[in-house]
Short mmCIF file of N, CA, C and O in Angstrom, two decimals:
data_model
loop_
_atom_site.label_atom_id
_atom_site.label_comp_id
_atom_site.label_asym_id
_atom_site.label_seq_id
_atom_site.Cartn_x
_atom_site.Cartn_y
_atom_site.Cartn_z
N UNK A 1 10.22 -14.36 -80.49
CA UNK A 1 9.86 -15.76 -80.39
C UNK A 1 9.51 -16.04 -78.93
O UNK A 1 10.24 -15.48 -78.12
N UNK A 2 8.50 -16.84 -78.44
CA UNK A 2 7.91 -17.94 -77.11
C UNK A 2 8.13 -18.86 -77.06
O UNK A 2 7.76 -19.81 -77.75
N UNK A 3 8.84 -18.78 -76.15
CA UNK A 3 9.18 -19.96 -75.66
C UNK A 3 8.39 -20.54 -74.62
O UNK A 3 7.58 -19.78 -74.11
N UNK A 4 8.45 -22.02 -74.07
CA UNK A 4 7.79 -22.33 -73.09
C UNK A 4 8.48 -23.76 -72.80
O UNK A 4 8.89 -24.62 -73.58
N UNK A 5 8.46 -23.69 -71.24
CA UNK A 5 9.70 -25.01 -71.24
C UNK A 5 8.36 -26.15 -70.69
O UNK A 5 7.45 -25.64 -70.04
N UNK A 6 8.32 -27.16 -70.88
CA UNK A 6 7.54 -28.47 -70.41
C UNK A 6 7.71 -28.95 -69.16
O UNK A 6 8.84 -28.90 -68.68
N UNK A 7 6.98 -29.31 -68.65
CA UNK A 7 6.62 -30.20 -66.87
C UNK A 7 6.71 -31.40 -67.29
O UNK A 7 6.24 -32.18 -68.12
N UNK A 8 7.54 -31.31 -66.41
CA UNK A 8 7.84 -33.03 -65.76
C UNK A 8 7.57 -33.65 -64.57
O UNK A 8 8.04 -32.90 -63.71
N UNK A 9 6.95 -34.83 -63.93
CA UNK A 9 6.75 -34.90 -62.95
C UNK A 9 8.11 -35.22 -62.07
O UNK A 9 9.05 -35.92 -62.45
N UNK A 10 8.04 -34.75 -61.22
CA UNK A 10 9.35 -35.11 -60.07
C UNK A 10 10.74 -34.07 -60.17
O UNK A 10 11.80 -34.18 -59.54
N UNK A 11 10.37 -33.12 -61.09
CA UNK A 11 11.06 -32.12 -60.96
C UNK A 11 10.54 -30.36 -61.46
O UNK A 11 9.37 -30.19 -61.82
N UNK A 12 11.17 -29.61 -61.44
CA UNK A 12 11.24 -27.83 -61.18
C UNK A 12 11.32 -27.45 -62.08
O UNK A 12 12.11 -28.22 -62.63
N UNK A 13 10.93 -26.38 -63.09
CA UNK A 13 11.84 -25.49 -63.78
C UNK A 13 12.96 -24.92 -63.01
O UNK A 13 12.85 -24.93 -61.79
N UNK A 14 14.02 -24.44 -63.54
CA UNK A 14 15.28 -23.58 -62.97
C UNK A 14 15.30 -22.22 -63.84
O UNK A 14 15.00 -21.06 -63.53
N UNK A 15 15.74 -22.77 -65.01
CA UNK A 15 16.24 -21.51 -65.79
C UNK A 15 16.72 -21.88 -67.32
O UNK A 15 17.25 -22.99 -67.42
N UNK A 16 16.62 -21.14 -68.47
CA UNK A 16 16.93 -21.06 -69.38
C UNK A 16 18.25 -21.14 -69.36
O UNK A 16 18.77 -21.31 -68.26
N UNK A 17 19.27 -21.04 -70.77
CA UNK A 17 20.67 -20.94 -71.12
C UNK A 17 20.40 -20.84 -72.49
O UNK A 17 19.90 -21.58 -73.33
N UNK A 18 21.07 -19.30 -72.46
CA UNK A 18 21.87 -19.42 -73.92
C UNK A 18 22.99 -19.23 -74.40
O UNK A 18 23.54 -19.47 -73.32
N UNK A 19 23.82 -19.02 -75.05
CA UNK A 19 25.21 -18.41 -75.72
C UNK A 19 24.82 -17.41 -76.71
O UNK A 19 25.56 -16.44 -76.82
N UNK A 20 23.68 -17.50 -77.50
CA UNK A 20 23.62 -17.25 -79.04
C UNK A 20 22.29 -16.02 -78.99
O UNK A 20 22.36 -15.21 -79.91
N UNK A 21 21.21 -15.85 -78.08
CA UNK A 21 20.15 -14.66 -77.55
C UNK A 21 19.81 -14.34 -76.20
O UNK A 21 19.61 -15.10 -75.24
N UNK A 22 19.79 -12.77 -76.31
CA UNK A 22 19.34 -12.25 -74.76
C UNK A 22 18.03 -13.16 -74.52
O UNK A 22 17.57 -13.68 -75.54
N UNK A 23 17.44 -13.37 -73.43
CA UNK A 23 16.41 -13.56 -72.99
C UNK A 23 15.70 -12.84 -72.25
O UNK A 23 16.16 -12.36 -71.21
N UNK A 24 13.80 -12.54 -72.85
CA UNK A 24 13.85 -11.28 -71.81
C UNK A 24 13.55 -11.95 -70.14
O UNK A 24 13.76 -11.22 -69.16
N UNK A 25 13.21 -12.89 -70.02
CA UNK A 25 13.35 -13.34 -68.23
C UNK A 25 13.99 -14.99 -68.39
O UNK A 25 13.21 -15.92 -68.62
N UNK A 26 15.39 -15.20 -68.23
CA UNK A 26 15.61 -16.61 -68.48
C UNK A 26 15.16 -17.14 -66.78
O UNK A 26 15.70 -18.22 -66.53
N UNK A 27 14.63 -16.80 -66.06
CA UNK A 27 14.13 -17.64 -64.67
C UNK A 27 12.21 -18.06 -64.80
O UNK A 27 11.59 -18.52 -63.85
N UNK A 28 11.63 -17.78 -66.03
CA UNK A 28 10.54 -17.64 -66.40
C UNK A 28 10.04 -18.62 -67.61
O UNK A 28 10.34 -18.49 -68.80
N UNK A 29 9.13 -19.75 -66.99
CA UNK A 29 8.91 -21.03 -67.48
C UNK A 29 8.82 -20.09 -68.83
O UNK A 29 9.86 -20.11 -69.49
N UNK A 30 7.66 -19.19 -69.39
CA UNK A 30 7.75 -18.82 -70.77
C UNK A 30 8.41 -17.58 -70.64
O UNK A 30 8.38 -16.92 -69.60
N UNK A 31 9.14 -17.19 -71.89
CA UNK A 31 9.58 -16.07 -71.99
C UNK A 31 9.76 -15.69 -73.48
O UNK A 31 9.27 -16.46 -74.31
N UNK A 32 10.47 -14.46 -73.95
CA UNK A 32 10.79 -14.04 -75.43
C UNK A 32 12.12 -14.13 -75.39
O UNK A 32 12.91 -14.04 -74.45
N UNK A 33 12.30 -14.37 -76.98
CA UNK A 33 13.46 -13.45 -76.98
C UNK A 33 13.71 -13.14 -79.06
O UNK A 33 13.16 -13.78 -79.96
N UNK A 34 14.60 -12.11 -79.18
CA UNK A 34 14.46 -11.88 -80.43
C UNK A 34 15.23 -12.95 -81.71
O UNK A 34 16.40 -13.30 -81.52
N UNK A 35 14.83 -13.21 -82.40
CA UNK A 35 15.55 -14.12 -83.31
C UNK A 35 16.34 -13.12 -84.10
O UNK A 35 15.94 -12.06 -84.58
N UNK A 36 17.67 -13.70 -84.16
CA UNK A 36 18.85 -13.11 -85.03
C UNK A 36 18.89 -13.99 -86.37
O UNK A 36 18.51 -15.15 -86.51
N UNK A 37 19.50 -13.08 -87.34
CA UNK A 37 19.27 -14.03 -88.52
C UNK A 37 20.99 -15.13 -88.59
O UNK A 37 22.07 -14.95 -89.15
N UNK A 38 20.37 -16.32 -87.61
CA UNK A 38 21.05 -17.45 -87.01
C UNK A 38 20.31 -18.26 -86.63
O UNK A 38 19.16 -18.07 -86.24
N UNK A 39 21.30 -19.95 -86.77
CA UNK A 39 20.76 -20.61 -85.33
C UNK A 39 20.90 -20.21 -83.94
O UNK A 39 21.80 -19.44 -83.62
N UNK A 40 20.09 -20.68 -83.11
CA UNK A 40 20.24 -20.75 -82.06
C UNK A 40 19.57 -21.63 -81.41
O UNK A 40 18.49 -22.15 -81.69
N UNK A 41 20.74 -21.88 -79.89
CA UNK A 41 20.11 -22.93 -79.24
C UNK A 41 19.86 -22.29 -77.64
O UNK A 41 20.59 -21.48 -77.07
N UNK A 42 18.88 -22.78 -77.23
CA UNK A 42 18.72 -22.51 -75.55
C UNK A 42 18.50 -23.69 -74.68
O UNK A 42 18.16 -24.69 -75.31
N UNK A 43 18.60 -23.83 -73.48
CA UNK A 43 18.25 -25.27 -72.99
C UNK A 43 17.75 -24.63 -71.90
O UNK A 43 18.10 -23.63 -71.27
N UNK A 44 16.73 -25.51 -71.80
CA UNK A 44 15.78 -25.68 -70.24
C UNK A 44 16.08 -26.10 -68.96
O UNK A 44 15.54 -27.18 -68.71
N UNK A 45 16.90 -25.54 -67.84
CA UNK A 45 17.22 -26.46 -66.90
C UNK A 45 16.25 -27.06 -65.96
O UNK A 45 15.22 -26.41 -65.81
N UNK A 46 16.32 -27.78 -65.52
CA UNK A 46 15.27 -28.30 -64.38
C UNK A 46 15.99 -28.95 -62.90
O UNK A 46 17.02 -29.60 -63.07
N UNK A 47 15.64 -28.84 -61.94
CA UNK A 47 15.95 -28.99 -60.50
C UNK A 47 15.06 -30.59 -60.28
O UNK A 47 14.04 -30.87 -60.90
N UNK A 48 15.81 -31.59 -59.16
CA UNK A 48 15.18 -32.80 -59.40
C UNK A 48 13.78 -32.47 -58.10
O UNK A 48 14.09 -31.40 -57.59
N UNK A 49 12.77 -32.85 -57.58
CA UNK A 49 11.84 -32.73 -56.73
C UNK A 49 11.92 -34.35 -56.04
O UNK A 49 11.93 -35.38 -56.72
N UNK A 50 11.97 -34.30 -54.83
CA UNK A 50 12.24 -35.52 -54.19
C UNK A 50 10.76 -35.80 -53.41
O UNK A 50 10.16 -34.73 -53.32
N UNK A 51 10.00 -36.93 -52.83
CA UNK A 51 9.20 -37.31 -52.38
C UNK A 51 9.35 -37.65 -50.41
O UNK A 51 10.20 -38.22 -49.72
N UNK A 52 8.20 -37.03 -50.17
CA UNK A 52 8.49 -36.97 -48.50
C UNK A 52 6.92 -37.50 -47.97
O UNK A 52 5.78 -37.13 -48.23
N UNK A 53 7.35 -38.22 -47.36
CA UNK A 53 6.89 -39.73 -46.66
C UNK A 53 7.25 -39.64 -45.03
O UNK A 53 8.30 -39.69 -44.40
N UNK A 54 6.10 -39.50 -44.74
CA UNK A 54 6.17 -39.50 -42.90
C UNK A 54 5.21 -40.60 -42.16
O UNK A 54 4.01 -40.66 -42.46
N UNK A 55 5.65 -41.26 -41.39
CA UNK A 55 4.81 -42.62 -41.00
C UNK A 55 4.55 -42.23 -39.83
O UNK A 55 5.52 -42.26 -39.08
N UNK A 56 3.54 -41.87 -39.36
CA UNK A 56 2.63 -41.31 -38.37
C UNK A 56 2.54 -40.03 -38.15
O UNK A 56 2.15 -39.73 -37.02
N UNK A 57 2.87 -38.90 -39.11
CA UNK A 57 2.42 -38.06 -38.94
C UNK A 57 2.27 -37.27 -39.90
O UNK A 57 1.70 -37.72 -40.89
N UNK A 58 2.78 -35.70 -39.89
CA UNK A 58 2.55 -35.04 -41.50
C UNK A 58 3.42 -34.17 -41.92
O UNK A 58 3.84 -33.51 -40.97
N UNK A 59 3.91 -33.84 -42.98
CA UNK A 59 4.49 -32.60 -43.44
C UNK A 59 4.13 -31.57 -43.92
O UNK A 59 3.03 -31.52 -44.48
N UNK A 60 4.94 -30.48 -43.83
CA UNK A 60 4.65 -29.45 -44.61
C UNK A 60 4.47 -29.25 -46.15
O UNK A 60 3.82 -28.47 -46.84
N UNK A 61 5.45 -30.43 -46.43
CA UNK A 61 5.73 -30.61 -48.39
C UNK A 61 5.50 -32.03 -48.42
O UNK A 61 5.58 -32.77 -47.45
N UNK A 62 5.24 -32.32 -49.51
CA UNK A 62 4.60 -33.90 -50.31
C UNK A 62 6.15 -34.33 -50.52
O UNK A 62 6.75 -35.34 -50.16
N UNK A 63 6.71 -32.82 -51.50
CA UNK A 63 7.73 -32.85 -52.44
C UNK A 63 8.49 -31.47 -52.31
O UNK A 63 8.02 -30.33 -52.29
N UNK A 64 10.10 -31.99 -52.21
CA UNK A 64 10.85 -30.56 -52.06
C UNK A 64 12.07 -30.90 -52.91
O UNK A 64 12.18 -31.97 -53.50
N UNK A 65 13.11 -29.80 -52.96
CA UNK A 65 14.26 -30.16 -53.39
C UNK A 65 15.52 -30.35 -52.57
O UNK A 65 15.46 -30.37 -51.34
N UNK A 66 16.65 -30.49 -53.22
CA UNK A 66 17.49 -31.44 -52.50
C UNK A 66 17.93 -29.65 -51.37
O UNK A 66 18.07 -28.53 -51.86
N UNK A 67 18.02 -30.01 -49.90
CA UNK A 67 18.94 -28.74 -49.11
C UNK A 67 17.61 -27.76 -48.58
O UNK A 67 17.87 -26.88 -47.77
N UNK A 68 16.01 -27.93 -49.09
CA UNK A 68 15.38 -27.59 -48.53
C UNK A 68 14.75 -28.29 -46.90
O UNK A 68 14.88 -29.44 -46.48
N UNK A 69 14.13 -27.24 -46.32
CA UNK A 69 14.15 -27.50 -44.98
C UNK A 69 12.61 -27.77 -45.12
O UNK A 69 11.85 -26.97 -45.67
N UNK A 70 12.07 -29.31 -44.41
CA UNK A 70 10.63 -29.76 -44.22
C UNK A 70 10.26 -29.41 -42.79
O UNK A 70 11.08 -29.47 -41.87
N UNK A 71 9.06 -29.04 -42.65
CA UNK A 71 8.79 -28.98 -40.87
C UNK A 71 7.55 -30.15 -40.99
O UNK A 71 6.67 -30.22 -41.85
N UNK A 72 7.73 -30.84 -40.10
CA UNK A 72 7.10 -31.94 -39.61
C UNK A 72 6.66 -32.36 -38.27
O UNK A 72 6.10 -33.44 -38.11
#
C-alpha cells in the first residue's frame, strides 16, 4: 500500500507512526508498507513553520521552524 501524507500551509512533514506495520521509510512524505490481514492505523506528523518578517532588511528564510537559526 501508498501512502502519501498532505501539505499544509504553515507547517512540515515530520514522520509517520505506527504500532500495527513496518514502514518502508516512515521520514518520507510517500512511502509503502505491506497490509496485514488487519486494521491498521498510521498518523502523519507535522512540525509547525513560523513566519519571518524583517523591517529594513532581509533574511535568509521567509519561514523556519521553532530552534532554527535565521541569518539576517
Amino acid at each position: 500500500v501508498t501512502i502519501t501524507a498532505n501539505t499544509y500551509s504553515n507547517s512540515i512533514f515530520t514522520n509517520w507512526i505506527s504500532s500495527s506495520v513496518t514502514l518502508d521509510d516512515a521520514t518520507a512524505t510517500t512511502t509503502t508498507f505491506v497490509m496485514p490481514a488487519k486494521d491498521v492505523t498510521i498518523v502523519g506528523n507535522f512540525t509547525n513553520l513560523y513566519n519571518v518578517h524583517v523591517n529594513g532588511g532581509s533574511a535568509d528564510k521567509t519561514q523556519a521552524v521553532k530552534g532554527e537559526t535565521i541569518t539576517i
